[in-house]
Short mmCIF file of C-alpha atoms in Angstrom, two decimals:
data_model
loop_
_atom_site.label_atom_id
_atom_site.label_comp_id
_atom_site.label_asym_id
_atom_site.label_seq_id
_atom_site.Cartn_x
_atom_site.Cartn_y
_atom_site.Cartn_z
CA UNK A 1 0.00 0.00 0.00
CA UNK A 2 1.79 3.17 -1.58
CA UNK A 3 1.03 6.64 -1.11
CA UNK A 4 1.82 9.99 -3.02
CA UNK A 5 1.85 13.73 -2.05
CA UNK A 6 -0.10 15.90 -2.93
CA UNK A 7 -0.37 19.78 -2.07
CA UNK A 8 -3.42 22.22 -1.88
CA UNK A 9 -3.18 25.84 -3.31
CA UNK A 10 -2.21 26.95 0.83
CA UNK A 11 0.35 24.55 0.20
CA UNK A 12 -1.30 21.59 2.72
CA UNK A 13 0.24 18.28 2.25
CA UNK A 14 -2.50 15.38 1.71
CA UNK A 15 -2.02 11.61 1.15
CA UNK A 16 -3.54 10.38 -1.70
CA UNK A 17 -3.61 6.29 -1.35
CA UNK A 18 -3.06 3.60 -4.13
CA UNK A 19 -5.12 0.56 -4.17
CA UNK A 20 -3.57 -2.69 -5.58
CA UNK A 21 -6.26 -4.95 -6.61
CA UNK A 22 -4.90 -8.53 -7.20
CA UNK A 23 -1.73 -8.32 -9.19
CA UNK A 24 -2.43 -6.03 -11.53
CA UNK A 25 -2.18 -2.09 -10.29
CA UNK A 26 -2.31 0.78 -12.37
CA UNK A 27 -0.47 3.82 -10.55
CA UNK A 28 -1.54 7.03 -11.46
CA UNK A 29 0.70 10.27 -10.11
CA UNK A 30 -1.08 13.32 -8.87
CA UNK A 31 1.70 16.15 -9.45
CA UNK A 32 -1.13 18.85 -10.09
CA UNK A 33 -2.11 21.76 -7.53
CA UNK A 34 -5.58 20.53 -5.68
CA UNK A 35 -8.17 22.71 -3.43
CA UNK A 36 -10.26 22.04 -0.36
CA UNK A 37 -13.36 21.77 -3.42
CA UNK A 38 -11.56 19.24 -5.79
CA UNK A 39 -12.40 15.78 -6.11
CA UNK A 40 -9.58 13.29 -5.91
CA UNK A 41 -9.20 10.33 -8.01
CA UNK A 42 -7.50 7.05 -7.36
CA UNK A 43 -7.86 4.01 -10.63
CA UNK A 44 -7.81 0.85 -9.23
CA UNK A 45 -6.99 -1.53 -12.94
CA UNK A 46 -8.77 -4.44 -12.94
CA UNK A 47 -8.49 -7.29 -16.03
CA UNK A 48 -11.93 -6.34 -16.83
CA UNK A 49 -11.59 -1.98 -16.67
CA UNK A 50 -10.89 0.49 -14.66
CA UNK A 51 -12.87 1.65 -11.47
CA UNK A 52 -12.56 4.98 -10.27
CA UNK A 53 -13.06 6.08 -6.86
CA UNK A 54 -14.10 9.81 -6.20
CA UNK A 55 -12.90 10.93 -2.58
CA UNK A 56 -14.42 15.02 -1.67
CA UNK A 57 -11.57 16.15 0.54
CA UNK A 58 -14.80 19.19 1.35
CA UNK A 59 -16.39 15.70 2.87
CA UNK A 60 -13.40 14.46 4.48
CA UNK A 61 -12.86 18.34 5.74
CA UNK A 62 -15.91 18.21 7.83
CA UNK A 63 -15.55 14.66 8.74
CA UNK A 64 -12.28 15.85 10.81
CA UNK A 65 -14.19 18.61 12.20
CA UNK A 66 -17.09 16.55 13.22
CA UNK A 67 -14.67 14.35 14.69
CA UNK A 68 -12.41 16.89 16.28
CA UNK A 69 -16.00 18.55 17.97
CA UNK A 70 -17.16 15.11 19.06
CA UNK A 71 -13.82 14.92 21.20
CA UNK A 72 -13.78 18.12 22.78
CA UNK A 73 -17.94 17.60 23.94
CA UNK A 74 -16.88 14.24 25.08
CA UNK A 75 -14.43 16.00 27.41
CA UNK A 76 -16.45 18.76 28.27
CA UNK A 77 -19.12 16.29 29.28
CA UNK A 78 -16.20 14.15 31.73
CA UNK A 79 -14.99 17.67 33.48
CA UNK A 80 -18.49 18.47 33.91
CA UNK A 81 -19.22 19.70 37.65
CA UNK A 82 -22.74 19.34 37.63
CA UNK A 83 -24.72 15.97 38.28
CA UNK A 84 -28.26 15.35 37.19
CA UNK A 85 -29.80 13.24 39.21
CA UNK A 86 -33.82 11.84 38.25
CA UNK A 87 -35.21 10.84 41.79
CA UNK A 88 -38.24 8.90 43.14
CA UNK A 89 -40.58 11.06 44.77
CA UNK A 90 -40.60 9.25 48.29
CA UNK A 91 -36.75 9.65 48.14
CA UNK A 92 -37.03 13.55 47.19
CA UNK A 93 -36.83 14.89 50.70
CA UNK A 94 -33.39 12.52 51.92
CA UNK A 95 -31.80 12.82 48.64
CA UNK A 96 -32.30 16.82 49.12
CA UNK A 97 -29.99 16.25 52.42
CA UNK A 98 -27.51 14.16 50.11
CA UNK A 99 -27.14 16.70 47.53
CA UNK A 100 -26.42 19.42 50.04
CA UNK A 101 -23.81 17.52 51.59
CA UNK A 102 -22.42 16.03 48.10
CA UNK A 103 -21.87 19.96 47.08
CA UNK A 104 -20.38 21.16 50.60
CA UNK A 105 -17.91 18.23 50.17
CA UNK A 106 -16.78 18.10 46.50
CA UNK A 107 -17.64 22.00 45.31
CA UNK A 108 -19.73 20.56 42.40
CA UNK A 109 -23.48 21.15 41.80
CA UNK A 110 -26.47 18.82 41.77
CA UNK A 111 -29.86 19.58 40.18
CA UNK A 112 -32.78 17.23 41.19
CA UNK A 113 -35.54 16.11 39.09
CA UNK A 114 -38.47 14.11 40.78
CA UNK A 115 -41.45 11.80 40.04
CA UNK A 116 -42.54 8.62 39.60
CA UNK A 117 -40.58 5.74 38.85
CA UNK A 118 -42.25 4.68 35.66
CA UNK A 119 -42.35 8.79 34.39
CA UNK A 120 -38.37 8.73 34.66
CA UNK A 121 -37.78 5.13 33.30
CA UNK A 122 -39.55 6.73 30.07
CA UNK A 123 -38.39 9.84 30.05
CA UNK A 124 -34.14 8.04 29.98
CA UNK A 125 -35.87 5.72 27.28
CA UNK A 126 -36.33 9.06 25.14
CA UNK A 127 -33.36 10.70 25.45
CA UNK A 128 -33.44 12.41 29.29
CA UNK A 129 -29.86 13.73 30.00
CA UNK A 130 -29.73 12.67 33.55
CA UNK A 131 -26.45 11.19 34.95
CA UNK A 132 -27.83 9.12 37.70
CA UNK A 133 -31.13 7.44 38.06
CA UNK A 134 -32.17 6.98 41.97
CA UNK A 135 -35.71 4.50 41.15
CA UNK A 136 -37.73 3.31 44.08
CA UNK A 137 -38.10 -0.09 42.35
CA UNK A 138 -35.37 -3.05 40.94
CA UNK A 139 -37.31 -3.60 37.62
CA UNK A 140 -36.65 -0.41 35.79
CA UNK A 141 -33.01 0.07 36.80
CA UNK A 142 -32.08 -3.59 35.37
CA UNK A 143 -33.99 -3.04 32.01
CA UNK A 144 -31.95 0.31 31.50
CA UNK A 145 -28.81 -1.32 32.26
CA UNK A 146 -29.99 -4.31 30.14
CA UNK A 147 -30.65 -1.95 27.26
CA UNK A 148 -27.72 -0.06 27.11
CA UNK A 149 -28.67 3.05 28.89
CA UNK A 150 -26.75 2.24 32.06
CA UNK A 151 -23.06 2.09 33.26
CA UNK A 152 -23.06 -2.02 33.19
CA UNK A 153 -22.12 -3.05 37.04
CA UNK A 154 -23.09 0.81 38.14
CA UNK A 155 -26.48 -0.95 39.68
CA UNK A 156 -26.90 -1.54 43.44
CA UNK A 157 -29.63 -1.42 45.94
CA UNK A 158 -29.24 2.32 48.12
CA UNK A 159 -32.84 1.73 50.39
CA UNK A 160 -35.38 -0.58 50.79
CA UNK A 161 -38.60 1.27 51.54
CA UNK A 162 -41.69 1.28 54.38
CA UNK A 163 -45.24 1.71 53.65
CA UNK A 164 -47.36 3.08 55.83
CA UNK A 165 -51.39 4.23 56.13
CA UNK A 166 -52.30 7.51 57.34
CA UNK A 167 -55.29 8.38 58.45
CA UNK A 168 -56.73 11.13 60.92
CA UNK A 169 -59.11 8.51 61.79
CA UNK A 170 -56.12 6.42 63.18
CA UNK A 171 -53.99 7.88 66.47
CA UNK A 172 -51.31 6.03 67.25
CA UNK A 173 -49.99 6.90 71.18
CA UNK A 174 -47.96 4.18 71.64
CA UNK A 175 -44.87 1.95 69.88
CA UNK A 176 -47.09 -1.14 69.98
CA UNK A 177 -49.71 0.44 67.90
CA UNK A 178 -47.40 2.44 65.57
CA UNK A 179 -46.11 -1.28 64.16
CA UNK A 180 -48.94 -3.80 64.87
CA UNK A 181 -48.99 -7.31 64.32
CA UNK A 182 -50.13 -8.66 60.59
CA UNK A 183 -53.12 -9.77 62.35
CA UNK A 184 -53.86 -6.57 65.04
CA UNK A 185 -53.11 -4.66 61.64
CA UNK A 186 -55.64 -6.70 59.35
CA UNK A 187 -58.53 -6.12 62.56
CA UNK A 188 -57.98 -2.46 63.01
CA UNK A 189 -57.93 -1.61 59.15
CA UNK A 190 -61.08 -3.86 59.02
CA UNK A 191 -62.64 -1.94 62.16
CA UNK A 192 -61.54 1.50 60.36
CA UNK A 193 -63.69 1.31 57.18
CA UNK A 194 -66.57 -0.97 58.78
CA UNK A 195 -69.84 1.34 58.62
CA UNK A 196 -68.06 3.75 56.14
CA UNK A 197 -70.10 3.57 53.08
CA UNK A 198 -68.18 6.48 51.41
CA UNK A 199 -64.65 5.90 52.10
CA UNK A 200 -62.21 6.67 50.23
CA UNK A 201 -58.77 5.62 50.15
CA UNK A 202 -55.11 6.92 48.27
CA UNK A 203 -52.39 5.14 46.93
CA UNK A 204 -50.23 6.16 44.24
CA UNK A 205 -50.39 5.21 40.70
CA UNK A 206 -49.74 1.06 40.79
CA UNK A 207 -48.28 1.45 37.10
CA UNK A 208 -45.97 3.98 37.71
CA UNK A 209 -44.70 4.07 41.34
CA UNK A 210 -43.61 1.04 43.47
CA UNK A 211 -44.88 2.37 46.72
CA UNK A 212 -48.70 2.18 44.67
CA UNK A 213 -48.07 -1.35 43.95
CA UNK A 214 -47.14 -2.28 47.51
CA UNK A 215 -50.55 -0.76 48.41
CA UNK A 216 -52.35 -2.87 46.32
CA UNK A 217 -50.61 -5.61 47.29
CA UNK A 218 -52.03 -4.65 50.86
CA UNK A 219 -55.23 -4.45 50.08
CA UNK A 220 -55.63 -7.62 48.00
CA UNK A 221 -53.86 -9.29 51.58
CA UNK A 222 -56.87 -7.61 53.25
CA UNK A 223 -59.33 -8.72 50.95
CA UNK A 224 -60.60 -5.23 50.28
CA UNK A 225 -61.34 -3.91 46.58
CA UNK A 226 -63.35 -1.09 45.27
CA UNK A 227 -66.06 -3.16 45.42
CA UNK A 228 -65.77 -2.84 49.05
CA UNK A 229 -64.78 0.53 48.90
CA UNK A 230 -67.05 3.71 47.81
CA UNK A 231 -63.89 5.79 45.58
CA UNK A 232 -59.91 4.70 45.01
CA UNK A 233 -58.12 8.13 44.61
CA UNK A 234 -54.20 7.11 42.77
CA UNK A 235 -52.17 9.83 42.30
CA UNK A 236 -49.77 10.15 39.70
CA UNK A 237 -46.58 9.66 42.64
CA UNK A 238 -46.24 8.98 46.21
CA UNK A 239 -45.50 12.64 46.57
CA UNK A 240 -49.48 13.48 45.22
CA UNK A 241 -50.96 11.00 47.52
CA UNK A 242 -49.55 12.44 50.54
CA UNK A 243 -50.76 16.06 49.78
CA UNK A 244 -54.66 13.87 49.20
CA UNK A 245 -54.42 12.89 52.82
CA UNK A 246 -53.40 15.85 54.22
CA UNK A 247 -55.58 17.79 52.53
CA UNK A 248 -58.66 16.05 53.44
CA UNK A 249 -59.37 15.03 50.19
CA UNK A 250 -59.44 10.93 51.43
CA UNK A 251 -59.59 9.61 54.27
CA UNK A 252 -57.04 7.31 54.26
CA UNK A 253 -53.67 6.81 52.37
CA UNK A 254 -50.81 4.47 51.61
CA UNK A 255 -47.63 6.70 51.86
CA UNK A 256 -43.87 6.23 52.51
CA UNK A 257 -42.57 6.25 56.28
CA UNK A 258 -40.39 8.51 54.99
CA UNK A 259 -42.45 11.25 54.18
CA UNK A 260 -44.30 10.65 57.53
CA UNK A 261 -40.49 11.66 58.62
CA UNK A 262 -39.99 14.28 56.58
CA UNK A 263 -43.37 16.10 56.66
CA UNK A 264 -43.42 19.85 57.95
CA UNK A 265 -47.05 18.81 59.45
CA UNK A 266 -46.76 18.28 63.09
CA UNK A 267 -50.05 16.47 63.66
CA UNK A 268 -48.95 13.72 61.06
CA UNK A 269 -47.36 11.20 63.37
CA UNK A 270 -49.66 10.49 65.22
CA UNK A 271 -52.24 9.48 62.64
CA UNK A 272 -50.76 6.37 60.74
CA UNK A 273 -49.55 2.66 61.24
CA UNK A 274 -46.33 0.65 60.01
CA UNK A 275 -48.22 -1.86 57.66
CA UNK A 276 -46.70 -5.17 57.83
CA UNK A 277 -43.71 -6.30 55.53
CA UNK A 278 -45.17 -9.85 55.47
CA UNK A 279 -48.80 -7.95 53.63
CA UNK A 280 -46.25 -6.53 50.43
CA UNK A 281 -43.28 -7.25 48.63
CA UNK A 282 -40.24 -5.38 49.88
CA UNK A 283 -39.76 -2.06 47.85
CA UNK A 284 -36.01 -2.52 47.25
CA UNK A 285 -34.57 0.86 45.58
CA UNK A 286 -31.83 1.06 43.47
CA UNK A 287 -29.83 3.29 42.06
CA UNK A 288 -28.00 3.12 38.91
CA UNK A 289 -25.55 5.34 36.41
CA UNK A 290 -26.27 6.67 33.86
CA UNK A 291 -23.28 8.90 32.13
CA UNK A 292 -19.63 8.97 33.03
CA UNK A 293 -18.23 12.06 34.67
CA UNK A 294 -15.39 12.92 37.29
CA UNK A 295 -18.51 14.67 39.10
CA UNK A 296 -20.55 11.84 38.44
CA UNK A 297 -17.87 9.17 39.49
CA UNK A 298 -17.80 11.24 42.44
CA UNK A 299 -21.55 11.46 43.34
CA UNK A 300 -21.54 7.42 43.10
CA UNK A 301 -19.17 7.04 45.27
CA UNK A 302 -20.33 9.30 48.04
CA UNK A 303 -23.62 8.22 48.68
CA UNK A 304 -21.81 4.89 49.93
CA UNK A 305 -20.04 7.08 52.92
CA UNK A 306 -21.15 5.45 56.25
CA UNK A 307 -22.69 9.05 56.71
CA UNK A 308 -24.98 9.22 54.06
CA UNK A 309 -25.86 5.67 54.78
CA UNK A 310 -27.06 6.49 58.45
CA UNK A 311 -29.17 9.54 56.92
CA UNK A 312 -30.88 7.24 55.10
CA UNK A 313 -31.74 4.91 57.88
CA UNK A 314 -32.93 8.18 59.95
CA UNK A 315 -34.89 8.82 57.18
CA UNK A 316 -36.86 5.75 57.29
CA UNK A 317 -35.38 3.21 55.09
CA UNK A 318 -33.62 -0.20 55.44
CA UNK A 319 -29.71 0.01 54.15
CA UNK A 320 -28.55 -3.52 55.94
CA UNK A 321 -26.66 -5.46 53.01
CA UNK A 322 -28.11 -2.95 50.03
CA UNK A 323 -25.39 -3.01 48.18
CA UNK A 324 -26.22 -6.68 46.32
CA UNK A 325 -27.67 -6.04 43.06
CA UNK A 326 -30.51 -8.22 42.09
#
């Protein structure tokens, strides 16, 4: 494989390459002056003819550039100090704490984005530029990593959630009623709506966030349906159902223990129960990566801190052995 000189009119060198096609090769010499607009030609003989090849050095011009602009972006995007993070509504208020911290620590900024599970999972699907994805479920985290949109072994369990119904019909003055037995739990949820012909009862969206399909889990353990039940109120995230409750709009809802934590509303705990983690499948949250960056690598990292793990706990999750990935 040969190649010849050959000079623009600013005097730029180029390589213009020979290709030798079997054993026969026909060699043609560019000694001519050539521009940025001119087509180059290299014959390649065959027994048959002669083939020419047309290369646009204008193409191949902008092909570097594209290339060369690719690269910088690329870097831009790894010394970026910001992190995007997409976070699960019941998480919101901890992960508000963790971003605080994160940016006291390291210098860098973190801009929050919440909702439902499901909302995010779609919105990364179409193109979302968030760097990490903080889900309150395992499902949606494994598919992204599955399909390419995660950092492969980035994936680990940061929480595993409590549900909890609120109600100001309920008012809890001691330990043993704040966490009652499956069975104390079934009678006093049964005693609640008995004679309450117009009930209604929140939980968030079942197709969308976790915490809604834990509640429904609940209630098909309790045997109750909307059959049994005058109105179901879902809202769209855990976040909506809370504000149903406390606004009086239903009498009863399915919420995270965390918000019950986290809530500015002083009358709030004592008006709800710790429902049973034999009545729903554990709400194990994980977290996973979604685009590499120092600040990102960073972020990662620091939510492991023994620190930030003990917020969590305060906050009202489970972090004993999180870190498997499932």
């Amino acid at each position: 494989m040969l190649y010849h000189k050959c000079f623009d009119d600013h005097s730029h060198l180029f390589l213009v390459r020979e290709l030798n096609v079997g054993s026969v090769a026909k060699n043609e010499h560019y000694d001519k002056m050539v521009s940025y607009e001119m087509l180059v030609e290299t014959r390649v003989a065959y027994a048959s003819g002669a083939l020419t090849i047309k290369i646009s050095l204008k193409i191949l011009w902008f092909t570097l550039i594209g290339f060369l602009i690719s690269i910088t972006n690329a870097s831009a995007d790894n010394q970026s100090t910001t992190v995007t993070v997409a976070v699960a509504s019941n998480f919101l208020p901890t992960m508000k704490l963790i971003a605080l911290a994160y940016e006291k620590h390291t210098k860098n900024n973190v801009v929050l984005s919440a909702g439902s599970t499901g909302k995010h999972y779609a919105q990364i699907l179409n193109g979302a530029p968030y760097d990490v994805f903080f889900a309150a479920d395992v499902q949606r985290p494994k598919k992204l990593e599955d399909q390419g949109f995660g950092i492969r072994g980035s994936r680990s369990t940061y929480a595993v959630g409590a549900l909890v119904v609120w109600s100001t019909h309920i008012d809890t003055v001691n330990e043993e009623q704040l966490l009652p037995l499956p069975t104390v739990f079934r009678t006093n949820i049964q005693q609640l709506l008995s004679g309450q012909s117009n009930y209604t009862i929140a939980l968030a969206n079942p197709k969308l966030a976790p915490y809604g399909k834990a509640a429904q889990e609940v209630l098909a353990a309790l045997e109750l349906s909307e059959d049994t039940i005058f109105k179901m109120v879902r809202g769209e995230n855990i976040s909506q159902t809370l504000q149903f409750v406390l606004s009086g709009a239903t009498d009863l809802g399915f919420i995270a223990l965390s918000q019950v934590r986290f809530s500015s509303n002083k009358d709030i705990n004592q008006h709800y129960w710790i429902v049973p983690q034999s009545l729903y499948t554990p709400i194990e949250q994980q977290v996973i990566q979604l685009r590499q960056s120092i600040a990102t690598d960073q972020f990662m990292r620091f939510i492991k801190k023994p620190s930030i793990q003990k917020l969590i706990e305060n906050s009202g999750y489970h972090t004993q052995g999180t870190a498997s990935v499932g």
